[in-house]
Amino acid sequence: MRKFIVAGNWKMNTTVPQGVELAKAVVEKSQNLPANVELVVAPPFTHLVSVCQVLQGSKVALSAQNCADKEKGAFTGEVAAPMLVSAGCTYTILGHSERRQYYGETDAKLVEKVKLALASGLKVILCVGENLDEREAGRHFDVVTEQTRNVLYNFTAEEMASIVIAYEPVWAIGTGKTATAEQAEEIHACIRNVIEQKVGQTVAQDMTILYGGSCKPSNAKELFAQPDIDGGLIGGAALKAEDFIAIAESF
Ligand code: PEP
């Protein structure tokens, strides 16, 4: 069964007390959401333990925004997947375009990260998406196909059940420009097709594929109505509990 997910990527925003307040507001407002919609919040590493306590007993899951490509040891400043599990995470985002762009995250490194995350029992929200130059050159299908294949094709059908894809066109992230529902749907259908080629129709149909990029309450309904869009990875709008919940209520 395909799962619908709305995940909030808080990025490098909020102090710990502000994050705790935001998490409390999300929990409070999430009581009446339909049972088939899963809510996930991804605060900074420093907030995880405190936010986990707020989420206890709620239906909101905890995610990290990244994890190390090494299991443990002398890697100053890194945070390993088992540490995230011990802090209460059930998910981690991996391969966000900001990590690819500013921190040199390659597909090869992502394969290592996904392996370690899955081995620790985490579910992964794997981000893919083309930048503006690539879209303007008409290369968006190729870029997204390649990113999806380079990482996902290293995993079995069973492992893929713990992976969620987030299609995030880089030109739409934090810019206020949203992909139209048609633009997003055609890429989502393409990603599902790439998955189907590797592991067959049943697994591909069960896979959750999120849209991310200036998704907000005013455009979520149209995006989520598309047959291959199964929710959203939300940046800016996830910092306001009201907007985040309004997006989740768009299903
Ligand atoms: C993101 O960075 O994952 C994102 C989708 O950001 P925004 O919603 O702010 O465009």
PDB file of C-alpha atoms in Angstrom, residues 14-236:
ATOM      1  CA  THR A  14      15.128  27.579  15.138  1.00  0.00           C
ATOM      2  CA  THR A  15      16.908  27.295  18.478  1.00  0.00           C
ATOM      3  CA  VAL A  16      16.156  24.245  20.627  1.00  0.00           C
ATOM      4  CA  PRO A  17      13.379  26.005  22.635  1.00  0.00           C
ATOM      5  CA  GLN A  18      11.829  27.368  19.426  1.00  0.00           C
ATOM      6  CA  GLY A  19      11.995  23.905  17.856  1.00  0.00           C
ATOM      7  CA  VAL A  20      10.291  22.355  20.879  1.00  0.00           C
ATOM      8  CA  GLU A  21       7.496  24.940  20.644  1.00  0.00           C
ATOM      9  CA  LEU A  22       7.084  24.298  16.917  1.00  0.00           C
ATOM     10  CA  ALA A  23       6.939  20.528  17.494  1.00  0.00           C
ATOM     11  CA  LYS A  24       4.329  21.003  20.236  1.00  0.00           C
ATOM     12  CA  ALA A  25       2.178  23.096  17.899  1.00  0.00           C
ATOM     13  CA  VAL A  26       2.478  20.469  15.130  1.00  0.00           C
ATOM     14  CA  VAL A  27       1.436  17.678  17.509  1.00  0.00           C
ATOM     15  CA  GLU A  28      -1.479  19.721  18.840  1.00  0.00           C
ATOM     16  CA  LYS A  29      -2.817  20.585  15.393  1.00  0.00           C
ATOM     17  CA  SER A  30      -2.278  17.110  13.938  1.00  0.00           C
ATOM     18  CA  GLN A  31      -4.937  15.317  16.015  1.00  0.00           C
ATOM     19  CA  ASN A  32      -7.600  15.226  13.304  1.00  0.00           C
ATOM     20  CA  LEU A  33      -5.510  14.298  10.295  1.00  0.00           C
ATOM     21  CA  PRO A  34      -6.695  11.311   8.271  1.00  0.00           C
ATOM     22  CA  ALA A  35      -5.032   8.058   9.373  1.00  0.00           C
ATOM     23  CA  ASN A  36      -3.489   7.451   5.925  1.00  0.00           C
ATOM     24  CA  VAL A  37      -1.353  10.621   6.083  1.00  0.00           C
ATOM     25  CA  GLU A  38       1.935  10.355   7.941  1.00  0.00           C
ATOM     26  CA  LEU A  39       3.537  13.521   9.318  1.00  0.00           C
ATOM     27  CA  VAL A  40       7.304  13.762   9.711  1.00  0.00           C
ATOM     28  CA  VAL A  41       9.419  16.589  11.132  1.00  0.00           C
ATOM     29  CA  ALA A  42      13.150  16.973  10.458  1.00  0.00           C
ATOM     30  CA  PRO A  43      14.724  19.405  12.938  1.00  0.00           C
ATOM     31  CA  PRO A  44      18.487  20.087  13.216  1.00  0.00           C
ATOM     32  CA  PHE A  45      20.603  17.418  14.987  1.00  0.00           C
ATOM     33  CA  THR A  46      20.806  19.476  18.201  1.00  0.00           C
ATOM     34  CA  HIS A  47      17.013  19.374  18.587  1.00  0.00           C
ATOM     35  CA  LEU A  48      16.378  15.676  18.011  1.00  0.00           C
ATOM     36  CA  VAL A  49      16.316  14.379  21.587  1.00  0.00           C
ATOM     37  CA  SER A  50      14.143  17.244  22.873  1.00  0.00           C
ATOM     38  CA  VAL A  51      11.750  17.106  19.927  1.00  0.00           C
ATOM     39  CA  CYS A  52      11.519  13.315  20.271  1.00  0.00           C
ATOM     40  CA  GLN A  53      10.157  13.793  23.791  1.00  0.00           C
ATOM     41  CA  VAL A  54       7.472  16.156  22.466  1.00  0.00           C
ATOM     42  CA  LEU A  55       6.474  13.657  19.770  1.00  0.00           C
ATOM     43  CA  GLN A  56       6.072  10.717  22.214  1.00  0.00           C
ATOM     44  CA  GLY A  57       2.594   9.248  21.903  1.00  0.00           C
ATOM     45  CA  SER A  58       1.759  11.366  18.833  1.00  0.00           C
ATOM     46  CA  LYS A  59       1.477  10.281  15.202  1.00  0.00           C
ATOM     47  CA  VAL A  60       4.330  12.588  14.139  1.00  0.00           C
ATOM     48  CA  ALA A  61       7.578  10.830  13.198  1.00  0.00           C
ATOM     49  CA  LEU A  62      11.068  12.223  13.712  1.00  0.00           C
ATOM     50  CA  SER A  63      13.644  12.564  10.943  1.00  0.00           C
ATOM     51  CA  ALA A  64      17.199  13.827  10.680  1.00  0.00           C
ATOM     52  CA  GLN A  65      18.276  15.994   7.750  1.00  0.00           C
ATOM     53  CA  ASN A  66      21.425  14.008   6.956  1.00  0.00           C
ATOM     54  CA  CYS A  67      23.670  11.253   8.286  1.00  0.00           C
ATOM     55  CA  ALA A  68      27.319  10.271   7.964  1.00  0.00           C
ATOM     56  CA  ASP A  69      28.707   7.985   5.273  1.00  0.00           C
ATOM     57  CA  LYS A  70      30.705   6.162   7.969  1.00  0.00           C
ATOM     58  CA  GLU A  71      29.469   3.928  10.767  1.00  0.00           C
ATOM     59  CA  LYS A  72      31.531   5.373  13.652  1.00  0.00           C
ATOM     60  CA  GLY A  73      34.960   6.541  14.678  1.00  0.00           C
ATOM     61  CA  ALA A  74      37.301   9.462  14.038  1.00  0.00           C
ATOM     62  CA  PHE A  75      35.080  11.614  11.813  1.00  0.00           C
ATOM     63  CA  THR A  76      34.853  14.893  13.706  1.00  0.00           C
ATOM     64  CA  GLY A  77      31.572  16.736  13.308  1.00  0.00           C
ATOM     65  CA  GLU A  78      29.706  13.841  11.703  1.00  0.00           C
ATOM     66  CA  VAL A  79      26.596  12.095  13.047  1.00  0.00           C
ATOM     67  CA  ALA A  80      26.132   8.388  12.320  1.00  0.00           C
ATOM     68  CA  ALA A  81      22.897   6.580  11.528  1.00  0.00           C
ATOM     69  CA  PRO A  82      22.833   4.480  14.758  1.00  0.00           C
ATOM     70  CA  MET A  83      23.145   7.744  16.747  1.00  0.00           C
ATOM     71  CA  LEU A  84      20.052   9.068  14.985  1.00  0.00           C
ATOM     72  CA  VAL A  85      18.133   5.924  15.899  1.00  0.00           C
ATOM     73  CA  SER A  86      19.231   6.297  19.525  1.00  0.00           C
ATOM     74  CA  ALA A  87      17.960   9.912  19.448  1.00  0.00           C
ATOM     75  CA  GLY A  88      14.506   8.715  18.359  1.00  0.00           C
ATOM     76  CA  CYS A  89      14.614   9.128  14.572  1.00  0.00           C
ATOM     77  CA  THR A  90      12.750   6.771  12.307  1.00  0.00           C
ATOM     78  CA  TYR A  91      13.721   8.655   9.116  1.00  0.00           C
ATOM     79  CA  THR A  92      16.593  10.591   7.669  1.00  0.00           C
ATOM     80  CA  ILE A  93      16.541  12.893   4.672  1.00  0.00           C
ATOM     81  CA  LEU A  94      19.488  12.194   2.349  1.00  0.00           C
ATOM     82  CA  GLY A  95      20.793  13.904  -0.788  1.00  0.00           C
ATOM     83  CA  HIS A  96      18.997  17.214  -0.335  1.00  0.00           C
ATOM     84  CA  SER A  97      20.073  19.586  -3.119  1.00  0.00           C
ATOM     85  CA  GLU A  98      21.641  21.917  -0.537  1.00  0.00           C
ATOM     86  CA  ARG A  99      23.894  19.052   0.589  1.00  0.00           C
ATOM     87  CA  ARG A 100      24.698  18.196  -3.026  1.00  0.00           C
ATOM     88  CA  GLN A 101      25.388  21.849  -3.904  1.00  0.00           C
ATOM     89  CA  TYR A 102      27.230  23.161  -0.823  1.00  0.00           C
ATOM     90  CA  TYR A 103      28.773  20.025   0.702  1.00  0.00           C
ATOM     91  CA  GLY A 104      29.807  18.033  -2.362  1.00  0.00           C
ATOM     92  CA  GLU A 105      27.391  15.166  -1.759  1.00  0.00           C
ATOM     93  CA  THR A 106      27.745  12.763  -4.689  1.00  0.00           C
ATOM     94  CA  ASP A 107      25.533   9.851  -5.718  1.00  0.00           C
ATOM     95  CA  ALA A 108      28.376   7.486  -4.729  1.00  0.00           C
ATOM     96  CA  LYS A 109      28.503   8.961  -1.226  1.00  0.00           C
ATOM     97  CA  LEU A 110      24.727   8.761  -1.034  1.00  0.00           C
ATOM     98  CA  VAL A 111      24.787   5.034  -1.748  1.00  0.00           C
ATOM     99  CA  GLU A 112      27.013   4.592   1.339  1.00  0.00           C
ATOM    100  CA  LYS A 113      24.749   6.793   3.446  1.00  0.00           C
ATOM    101  CA  VAL A 114      21.574   5.008   2.354  1.00  0.00           C
ATOM    102  CA  LYS A 115      23.182   1.609   3.085  1.00  0.00           C
ATOM    103  CA  LEU A 116      24.173   2.657   6.604  1.00  0.00           C
ATOM    104  CA  ALA A 117      20.819   4.318   7.293  1.00  0.00           C
ATOM    105  CA  LEU A 118      18.875   1.215   6.208  1.00  0.00           C
ATOM    106  CA  ALA A 119      21.228  -1.092   8.125  1.00  0.00           C
ATOM    107  CA  SER A 120      20.430   0.927  11.267  1.00  0.00           C
ATOM    108  CA  GLY A 121      16.708   0.563  10.686  1.00  0.00           C
ATOM    109  CA  LEU A 122      16.089   4.112   9.472  1.00  0.00           C
ATOM    110  CA  LYS A 123      13.781   4.899   6.589  1.00  0.00           C
ATOM    111  CA  VAL A 124      15.260   7.249   4.019  1.00  0.00           C
ATOM    112  CA  ILE A 125      13.791  10.267   2.230  1.00  0.00           C
ATOM    113  CA  LEU A 126      16.066  10.453  -0.804  1.00  0.00           C
ATOM    114  CA  CYS A 127      16.017  13.766  -2.698  1.00  0.00           C
ATOM    115  CA  VAL A 128      16.516  14.124  -6.434  1.00  0.00           C
ATOM    116  CA  GLY A 129      15.940  17.065  -8.747  1.00  0.00           C
ATOM    117  CA  GLU A 130      17.344  19.135 -11.599  1.00  0.00           C
ATOM    118  CA  ASN A 131      18.696  22.681 -11.380  1.00  0.00           C
ATOM    119  CA  LEU A 132      17.527  25.619 -13.494  1.00  0.00           C
ATOM    120  CA  ASP A 133      20.209  25.230 -16.203  1.00  0.00           C
ATOM    121  CA  GLU A 134      19.361  21.558 -16.573  1.00  0.00           C
ATOM    122  CA  ARG A 135      15.635  22.313 -16.861  1.00  0.00           C
ATOM    123  CA  GLU A 136      16.194  25.107 -19.370  1.00  0.00           C
ATOM    124  CA  ALA A 137      18.384  22.782 -21.431  1.00  0.00           C
ATOM    125  CA  GLY A 138      15.518  20.243 -21.442  1.00  0.00           C
ATOM    126  CA  ARG A 139      17.625  17.734 -19.473  1.00  0.00           C
ATOM    127  CA  HIS A 140      15.318  17.370 -16.440  1.00  0.00           C
ATOM    128  CA  PHE A 141      14.101  13.858 -17.246  1.00  0.00           C
ATOM    129  CA  ASP A 142      17.667  12.642 -17.870  1.00  0.00           C
ATOM    130  CA  VAL A 143      19.084  14.232 -14.718  1.00  0.00           C
ATOM    131  CA  VAL A 144      16.389  12.859 -12.438  1.00  0.00           C
ATOM    132  CA  THR A 145      16.519   9.420 -14.088  1.00  0.00           C
ATOM    133  CA  GLU A 146      20.280   9.284 -13.599  1.00  0.00           C
ATOM    134  CA  GLN A 147      20.178  10.425  -9.953  1.00  0.00           C
ATOM    135  CA  THR A 148      17.429   7.894  -9.181  1.00  0.00           C
ATOM    136  CA  ARG A 149      19.242   5.024 -10.930  1.00  0.00           C
ATOM    137  CA  ASN A 150      22.671   5.870  -9.484  1.00  0.00           C
ATOM    138  CA  VAL A 151      21.423   5.482  -5.939  1.00  0.00           C
ATOM    139  CA  LEU A 152      18.305   3.341  -5.987  1.00  0.00           C
ATOM    140  CA  TYR A 153      19.565   0.612  -8.319  1.00  0.00           C
ATOM    141  CA  ASN A 154      22.022  -0.451  -5.588  1.00  0.00           C
ATOM    142  CA  PHE A 155      19.146  -1.645  -3.416  1.00  0.00           C
ATOM    143  CA  THR A 156      16.802  -4.610  -3.445  1.00  0.00           C
ATOM    144  CA  ALA A 157      13.034  -4.384  -3.744  1.00  0.00           C
ATOM    145  CA  GLU A 158      12.795  -5.143  -0.034  1.00  0.00           C
ATOM    146  CA  GLU A 159      15.191  -2.320   0.832  1.00  0.00           C
ATOM    147  CA  MET A 160      13.291   0.052  -1.443  1.00  0.00           C
ATOM    148  CA  ALA A 161      10.240  -0.414   0.762  1.00  0.00           C
ATOM    149  CA  SER A 162      12.123   1.700   3.344  1.00  0.00           C
ATOM    150  CA  ILE A 163      13.000   4.444   0.852  1.00  0.00           C
ATOM    151  CA  VAL A 164      10.818   7.426  -0.047  1.00  0.00           C
ATOM    152  CA  ILE A 165      11.809   9.587  -3.015  1.00  0.00           C
ATOM    153  CA  ALA A 166      11.422  13.370  -2.879  1.00  0.00           C
ATOM    154  CA  TYR A 167      11.454  15.122  -6.250  1.00  0.00           C
ATOM    155  CA  GLU A 168      12.660  18.654  -5.584  1.00  0.00           C
ATOM    156  CA  PRO A 169      13.397  20.820  -8.624  1.00  0.00           C
ATOM    157  CA  VAL A 170      16.259  22.996  -7.351  1.00  0.00           C
ATOM    158  CA  TRP A 171      14.841  26.075  -9.079  1.00  0.00           C
ATOM    159  CA  ALA A 172      11.667  25.769  -6.996  1.00  0.00           C
ATOM    160  CA  ILE A 173      13.315  25.395  -3.563  1.00  0.00           C
ATOM    161  CA  GLY A 174      12.888  28.463  -1.393  1.00  0.00           C
ATOM    162  CA  THR A 175      12.288  30.607  -4.481  1.00  0.00           C
ATOM    163  CA  GLY A 176       8.513  30.905  -4.351  1.00  0.00           C
ATOM    164  CA  LYS A 177       8.421  29.292  -7.825  1.00  0.00           C
ATOM    165  CA  THR A 178       6.513  26.029  -7.729  1.00  0.00           C
ATOM    166  CA  ALA A 179       6.588  23.431 -10.463  1.00  0.00           C
ATOM    167  CA  THR A 180       3.115  23.257 -11.972  1.00  0.00           C
ATOM    168  CA  ALA A 181       1.150  20.167 -11.047  1.00  0.00           C
ATOM    169  CA  GLU A 182       1.711  18.918 -14.620  1.00  0.00           C
ATOM    170  CA  GLN A 183       5.480  19.520 -14.506  1.00  0.00           C
ATOM    171  CA  ALA A 184       5.748  17.719 -11.172  1.00  0.00           C
ATOM    172  CA  GLU A 185       3.466  14.839 -12.202  1.00  0.00           C
ATOM    173  CA  GLU A 186       5.412  14.046 -15.379  1.00  0.00           C
ATOM    174  CA  ILE A 187       8.670  13.766 -13.423  1.00  0.00           C
ATOM    175  CA  HIS A 188       7.026  11.704 -10.670  1.00  0.00           C
ATOM    176  CA  ALA A 189       5.645   9.320 -13.301  1.00  0.00           C
ATOM    177  CA  CYS A 190       9.128   9.125 -14.840  1.00  0.00           C
ATOM    178  CA  ILE A 191      10.696   8.264 -11.456  1.00  0.00           C
ATOM    179  CA  ARG A 192       8.063   5.566 -10.873  1.00  0.00           C
ATOM    180  CA  ASN A 193       8.864   4.167 -14.290  1.00  0.00           C
ATOM    181  CA  VAL A 194      12.616   4.086 -13.521  1.00  0.00           C
ATOM    182  CA  ILE A 195      11.816   2.129 -10.334  1.00  0.00           C
ATOM    183  CA  GLU A 196       9.488  -0.212 -12.231  1.00  0.00           C
ATOM    184  CA  GLN A 197      12.239  -1.029 -14.743  1.00  0.00           C
ATOM    185  CA  LYS A 198      14.404  -2.307 -11.890  1.00  0.00           C
ATOM    186  CA  VAL A 199      12.004  -3.991  -9.479  1.00  0.00           C
ATOM    187  CA  GLY A 200       8.669  -4.309 -11.266  1.00  0.00           C
ATOM    188  CA  GLN A 201       5.283  -2.690 -11.154  1.00  0.00           C
ATOM    189  CA  THR A 202       4.108  -3.767  -7.702  1.00  0.00           C
ATOM    190  CA  VAL A 203       7.078  -2.276  -5.856  1.00  0.00           C
ATOM    191  CA  ALA A 204       7.004   0.850  -8.032  1.00  0.00           C
ATOM    192  CA  GLN A 205       3.302   1.388  -7.381  1.00  0.00           C
ATOM    193  CA  ASP A 206       3.852   1.062  -3.622  1.00  0.00           C
ATOM    194  CA  MET A 207       6.677   3.587  -3.553  1.00  0.00           C
ATOM    195  CA  THR A 208       5.942   6.988  -1.992  1.00  0.00           C
ATOM    196  CA  ILE A 209       7.183   9.889  -4.141  1.00  0.00           C
ATOM    197  CA  LEU A 210       7.003  13.348  -2.562  1.00  0.00           C
ATOM    198  CA  TYR A 211       7.120  16.745  -4.249  1.00  0.00           C
ATOM    199  CA  GLY A 212       9.227  19.547  -2.729  1.00  0.00           C
ATOM    200  CA  GLY A 213       9.774  23.133  -3.813  1.00  0.00           C
ATOM    201  CA  SER A 214       7.763  26.090  -2.503  1.00  0.00           C
ATOM    202  CA  CYS A 215       4.854  23.826  -1.615  1.00  0.00           C
ATOM    203  CA  LYS A 216       2.335  25.743   0.494  1.00  0.00           C
ATOM    204  CA  PRO A 217      -1.313  25.529   1.568  1.00  0.00           C
ATOM    205  CA  SER A 218      -2.447  27.351  -1.594  1.00  0.00           C
ATOM    206  CA  ASN A 219      -0.878  24.908  -4.067  1.00  0.00           C
ATOM    207  CA  ALA A 220      -0.702  21.623  -2.133  1.00  0.00           C
ATOM    208  CA  LYS A 221      -4.186  20.446  -3.084  1.00  0.00           C
ATOM    209  CA  GLU A 222      -3.553  20.603  -6.816  1.00  0.00           C
ATOM    210  CA  LEU A 223      -0.128  18.969  -6.484  1.00  0.00           C
ATOM    211  CA  PHE A 224      -1.377  16.153  -4.224  1.00  0.00           C
ATOM    212  CA  ALA A 225      -4.302  15.446  -6.548  1.00  0.00           C
ATOM    213  CA  GLN A 226      -1.870  14.116  -9.167  1.00  0.00           C
ATOM    214  CA  PRO A 227      -1.790  10.318  -9.418  1.00  0.00           C
ATOM    215  CA  ASP A 228       1.961   9.988  -8.798  1.00  0.00           C
ATOM    216  CA  ILE A 229       2.401  12.697  -6.141  1.00  0.00           C
ATOM    217  CA  ASP A 230       2.094  11.123  -2.708  1.00  0.00           C
ATOM    218  CA  GLY A 231       2.764  14.110  -0.486  1.00  0.00           C
ATOM    219  CA  GLY A 232       5.391  16.752   0.067  1.00  0.00           C
ATOM    220  CA  LEU A 233       8.771  17.606   1.499  1.00  0.00           C
ATOM    221  CA  ILE A 234       8.189  21.073   2.876  1.00  0.00           C
ATOM    222  CA  GLY A 235      10.841  23.676   3.701  1.00  0.00           C
ATOM    223  CA  GLY A 236       9.771  27.242   4.507  1.00  0.00           C
TER     224      GLY A 236
END
